Amino acid sequence: MKITLALAALVASIASTQAAQGTVRTAGDPLRVHSAPSVSSSVTGSLSNGAVVEIDCTATGTEVTGRFGTSTVWDHVPGGYVTDTYVYTGNDGPVAPPCNDTPNPGGNLPGLNARQSGYARSIANAAHTYGVGARGCAVAIATALVESNIAVYCNNKVQGSCSLPHDAVGSDHLSVGIFQQQSPMWGTPQQCMDPTSSAGLFYEALKGVSGWESMPIGTAAQKVQRSAFPSRYALRANEAVAICAQAY
């Protein structure tokens, strides 16, 4: 019996030091992702109900009452933090190690405010996920600076988009989100307006451009966006490189 208990304790100890998975469980609304473990911090994106997420560490933050009770535990997921009260993990407490080194460090990125910095970090994190490196991050950030000044736009012409989290309302064709991606051509409004998933859509398109890695940043951005004003992206390239030097 003592051996069994000791083995169980060892297994629990090992599990608590590793990343874990959780499933978003809301009443149907998207779960907001924040730049810090606080409801007052900037919103960097959202997760759909039922989404499975990787939790690499947990932090103590604002107390929140949600579907799974009241808790101060926040889970760090790709793009930022979500309250644990809407994430099913099969455990009442933290399921991943503490965030000793804050994955999303405080302070603003060069030339950006707190909200923009949160979005830029989500874009940089997605660059890791899609394997495009710091160069790809710079192409994406330069694009975001030009298209929206790194803000999430909804569009009254795109049904349902303005009921999603947004910073401003646009009117350019069917364009929404940080990259001004046209919906439904690029994806659903939810995909195009979520900083992480919209960056993923951008990176997938970028990876389809032959030789983008050796192109000037502005040229690579134009290959993806096909803008009527192709020279604009190069003007923000240096800013983008400086931002990605810290965020990536």
PDB file of N, CA and C in Angstrom, residues 176-211:
ATOM      1  N   VAL A 176     -11.573  42.226 -42.537  1.00  0.00           N
ATOM      2  CA  VAL A 176     -11.667  42.259 -41.077  1.00  0.00           C
ATOM      3  C   VAL A 176     -10.321  41.863 -40.473  1.00  0.00           C
ATOM      4  N   GLY A 177     -10.192  42.165 -39.177  1.00  0.00           N
ATOM      5  CA  GLY A 177      -9.030  41.703 -38.427  1.00  0.00           C
ATOM      6  C   GLY A 177      -7.788  42.552 -38.579  1.00  0.00           C
ATOM      7  N   ILE A 178      -6.721  42.081 -37.954  1.00  0.00           N
ATOM      8  CA  ILE A 178      -5.443  42.788 -37.943  1.00  0.00           C
ATOM      9  C   ILE A 178      -4.843  42.881 -39.339  1.00  0.00           C
ATOM     10  N   PHE A 179      -5.007  41.824 -40.140  1.00  0.00           N
ATOM     11  CA  PHE A 179      -4.396  41.782 -41.471  1.00  0.00           C
ATOM     12  C   PHE A 179      -5.361  42.221 -42.568  1.00  0.00           C
ATOM     13  N   GLN A 180      -6.569  42.649 -42.174  1.00  0.00           N
ATOM     14  CA  GLN A 180      -7.593  43.049 -43.137  1.00  0.00           C
ATOM     15  C   GLN A 180      -7.815  41.952 -44.183  1.00  0.00           C
ATOM     16  N   GLN A 181      -8.028  40.751 -43.680  1.00  0.00           N
ATOM     17  CA  GLN A 181      -8.288  39.601 -44.538  1.00  0.00           C
ATOM     18  C   GLN A 181      -9.771  39.556 -44.888  1.00  0.00           C
ATOM     19  N   GLN A 182     -10.069  39.343 -46.157  1.00  0.00           N
ATOM     20  CA  GLN A 182     -11.461  39.328 -46.581  1.00  0.00           C
ATOM     21  C   GLN A 182     -12.114  38.001 -46.206  1.00  0.00           C
ATOM     22  N   SER A 183     -13.266  38.105 -45.556  1.00  0.00           N
ATOM     23  CA  SER A 183     -14.024  36.929 -45.145  1.00  0.00           C
ATOM     24  C   SER A 183     -15.281  36.824 -46.019  1.00  0.00           C
ATOM     25  N   PRO A 184     -15.566  35.641 -46.569  1.00  0.00           N
ATOM     26  CA  PRO A 184     -15.038  34.321 -46.184  1.00  0.00           C
ATOM     27  C   PRO A 184     -13.882  33.816 -47.027  1.00  0.00           C
ATOM     28  N   MET A 185     -13.315  34.636 -47.915  1.00  0.00           N
ATOM     29  CA  MET A 185     -12.264  34.148 -48.799  1.00  0.00           C
ATOM     30  C   MET A 185     -11.049  33.637 -48.025  1.00  0.00           C
ATOM     31  N   TRP A 186     -10.647  34.381 -46.985  1.00  0.00           N
ATOM     32  CA  TRP A 186      -9.512  33.958 -46.171  1.00  0.00           C
ATOM     33  C   TRP A 186      -9.933  32.956 -45.098  1.00  0.00           C
ATOM     34  N   GLY A 187     -11.107  33.121 -44.571  1.00  0.00           N
ATOM     35  CA  GLY A 187     -11.579  32.261 -43.488  1.00  0.00           C
ATOM     36  C   GLY A 187     -12.834  32.847 -42.887  1.00  0.00           C
ATOM     37  N   THR A 188     -13.292  32.253 -41.816  1.00  0.00           N
ATOM     38  CA  THR A 188     -14.473  32.753 -41.122  1.00  0.00           C
ATOM     39  C   THR A 188     -14.133  34.067 -40.423  1.00  0.00           C
ATOM     40  N   PRO A 189     -15.142  34.867 -40.059  1.00  0.00           N
ATOM     41  CA  PRO A 189     -14.846  36.077 -39.286  1.00  0.00           C
ATOM     42  C   PRO A 189     -14.076  35.771 -38.010  1.00  0.00           C
ATOM     43  N   GLN A 190     -14.426  34.667 -37.350  1.00  0.00           N
ATOM     44  CA  GLN A 190     -13.724  34.296 -36.114  1.00  0.00           C
ATOM     45  C   GLN A 190     -12.247  34.049 -36.378  1.00  0.00           C
ATOM     46  N   GLN A 191     -11.931  33.347 -37.465  1.00  0.00           N
ATOM     47  CA  GLN A 191     -10.536  33.064 -37.798  1.00  0.00           C
ATOM     48  C   GLN A 191      -9.781  34.338 -38.165  1.00  0.00           C
ATOM     49  N   CYS A 192     -10.406  35.176 -38.961  1.00  0.00           N
ATOM     50  CA  CYS A 192      -9.734  36.383 -39.453  1.00  0.00           C
ATOM     51  C   CYS A 192      -9.594  37.458 -38.384  1.00  0.00           C
ATOM     52  N   MET A 193     -10.419  37.395 -37.331  1.00  0.00           N
ATOM     53  CA  MET A 193     -10.371  38.421 -36.288  1.00  0.00           C
ATOM     54  C   MET A 193      -9.634  37.966 -35.033  1.00  0.00           C
ATOM     55  N   ASP A 194      -9.235  36.718 -34.990  1.00  0.00           N
ATOM     56  CA  ASP A 194      -8.440  36.225 -33.867  1.00  0.00           C
ATOM     57  C   ASP A 194      -6.969  36.443 -34.201  1.00  0.00           C
ATOM     58  N   PRO A 195      -6.201  37.148 -33.347  1.00  0.00           N
ATOM     59  CA  PRO A 195      -4.805  37.452 -33.681  1.00  0.00           C
ATOM     60  C   PRO A 195      -3.968  36.230 -34.025  1.00  0.00           C
ATOM     61  N   THR A 196      -4.132  35.146 -33.269  1.00  0.00           N
ATOM     62  CA  THR A 196      -3.322  33.954 -33.508  1.00  0.00           C
ATOM     63  C   THR A 196      -3.732  33.233 -34.782  1.00  0.00           C
ATOM     64  N   SER A 197      -5.024  32.993 -34.956  1.00  0.00           N
ATOM     65  CA  SER A 197      -5.454  32.242 -36.137  1.00  0.00           C
ATOM     66  C   SER A 197      -5.304  33.062 -37.414  1.00  0.00           C
ATOM     67  N   SER A 198      -5.506  34.373 -37.339  1.00  0.00           N
ATOM     68  CA  SER A 198      -5.323  35.204 -38.534  1.00  0.00           C
ATOM     69  C   SER A 198      -3.855  35.247 -38.934  1.00  0.00           C
ATOM     70  N   ALA A 199      -2.962  35.258 -37.943  1.00  0.00           N
ATOM     71  CA  ALA A 199      -1.531  35.177 -38.246  1.00  0.00           C
ATOM     72  C   ALA A 199      -1.218  33.846 -38.909  1.00  0.00           C
ATOM     73  N   GLY A 200      -1.861  32.773 -38.434  1.00  0.00           N
ATOM     74  CA  GLY A 200      -1.664  31.468 -39.057  1.00  0.00           C
ATOM     75  C   GLY A 200      -2.098  31.458 -40.509  1.00  0.00           C
ATOM     76  N   LEU A 201      -3.235  32.088 -40.809  1.00  0.00           N
ATOM     77  CA  LEU A 201      -3.691  32.196 -42.192  1.00  0.00           C
ATOM     78  C   LEU A 201      -2.672  32.957 -43.032  1.00  0.00           C
ATOM     79  N   PHE A 202      -2.128  34.028 -42.453  1.00  0.00           N
ATOM     80  CA  PHE A 202      -1.125  34.823 -43.168  1.00  0.00           C
ATOM     81  C   PHE A 202       0.120  33.989 -43.439  1.00  0.00           C
ATOM     82  N   TYR A 203       0.593  33.277 -42.427  1.00  0.00           N
ATOM     83  CA  TYR A 203       1.823  32.491 -42.586  1.00  0.00           C
ATOM     84  C   TYR A 203       1.643  31.349 -43.582  1.00  0.00           C
ATOM     85  N   GLU A 204       0.476  30.744 -43.608  1.00  0.00           N
ATOM     86  CA  GLU A 204       0.226  29.686 -44.591  1.00  0.00           C
ATOM     87  C   GLU A 204       0.330  30.250 -46.008  1.00  0.00           C
ATOM     88  N   ALA A 205      -0.226  31.439 -46.214  1.00  0.00           N
ATOM     89  CA  ALA A 205      -0.134  32.074 -47.527  1.00  0.00           C
ATOM     90  C   ALA A 205       1.307  32.461 -47.841  1.00  0.00           C
ATOM     91  N   LEU A 206       2.021  32.963 -46.836  1.00  0.00           N
ATOM     92  CA  LEU A 206       3.417  33.357 -47.037  1.00  0.00           C
ATOM     93  C   LEU A 206       4.266  32.153 -47.445  1.00  0.00           C
ATOM     94  N   LYS A 207       4.045  31.022 -46.787  1.00  0.00           N
ATOM     95  CA  LYS A 207       4.817  29.817 -47.097  1.00  0.00           C
ATOM     96  C   LYS A 207       4.539  29.310 -48.510  1.00  0.00           C
ATOM     97  N   GLY A 208       3.434  29.742 -49.085  1.00  0.00           N
ATOM     98  CA  GLY A 208       3.114  29.368 -50.453  1.00  0.00           C
ATOM     99  C   GLY A 208       3.772  30.255 -51.496  1.00  0.00           C
ATOM    100  N   VAL A 209       4.479  31.298 -51.045  1.00  0.00           N
ATOM    101  CA  VAL A 209       5.187  32.207 -51.954  1.00  0.00           C
ATOM    102  C   VAL A 209       6.600  31.678 -52.156  1.00  0.00           C
ATOM    103  N   SER A 210       6.924  31.264 -53.341  1.00  0.00           N
ATOM    104  CA  SER A 210       8.245  30.706 -53.624  1.00  0.00           C
ATOM    105  C   SER A 210       9.345  31.751 -53.425  1.00  0.00           C
ATOM    106  N   GLY A 211      10.330  31.412 -52.587  1.00  0.00           N
ATOM    107  CA  GLY A 211      11.478  32.289 -52.385  1.00  0.00           C
ATOM    108  C   GLY A 211      11.243  33.464 -51.466  1.00  0.00           C
TER     109      GLY A 211
END
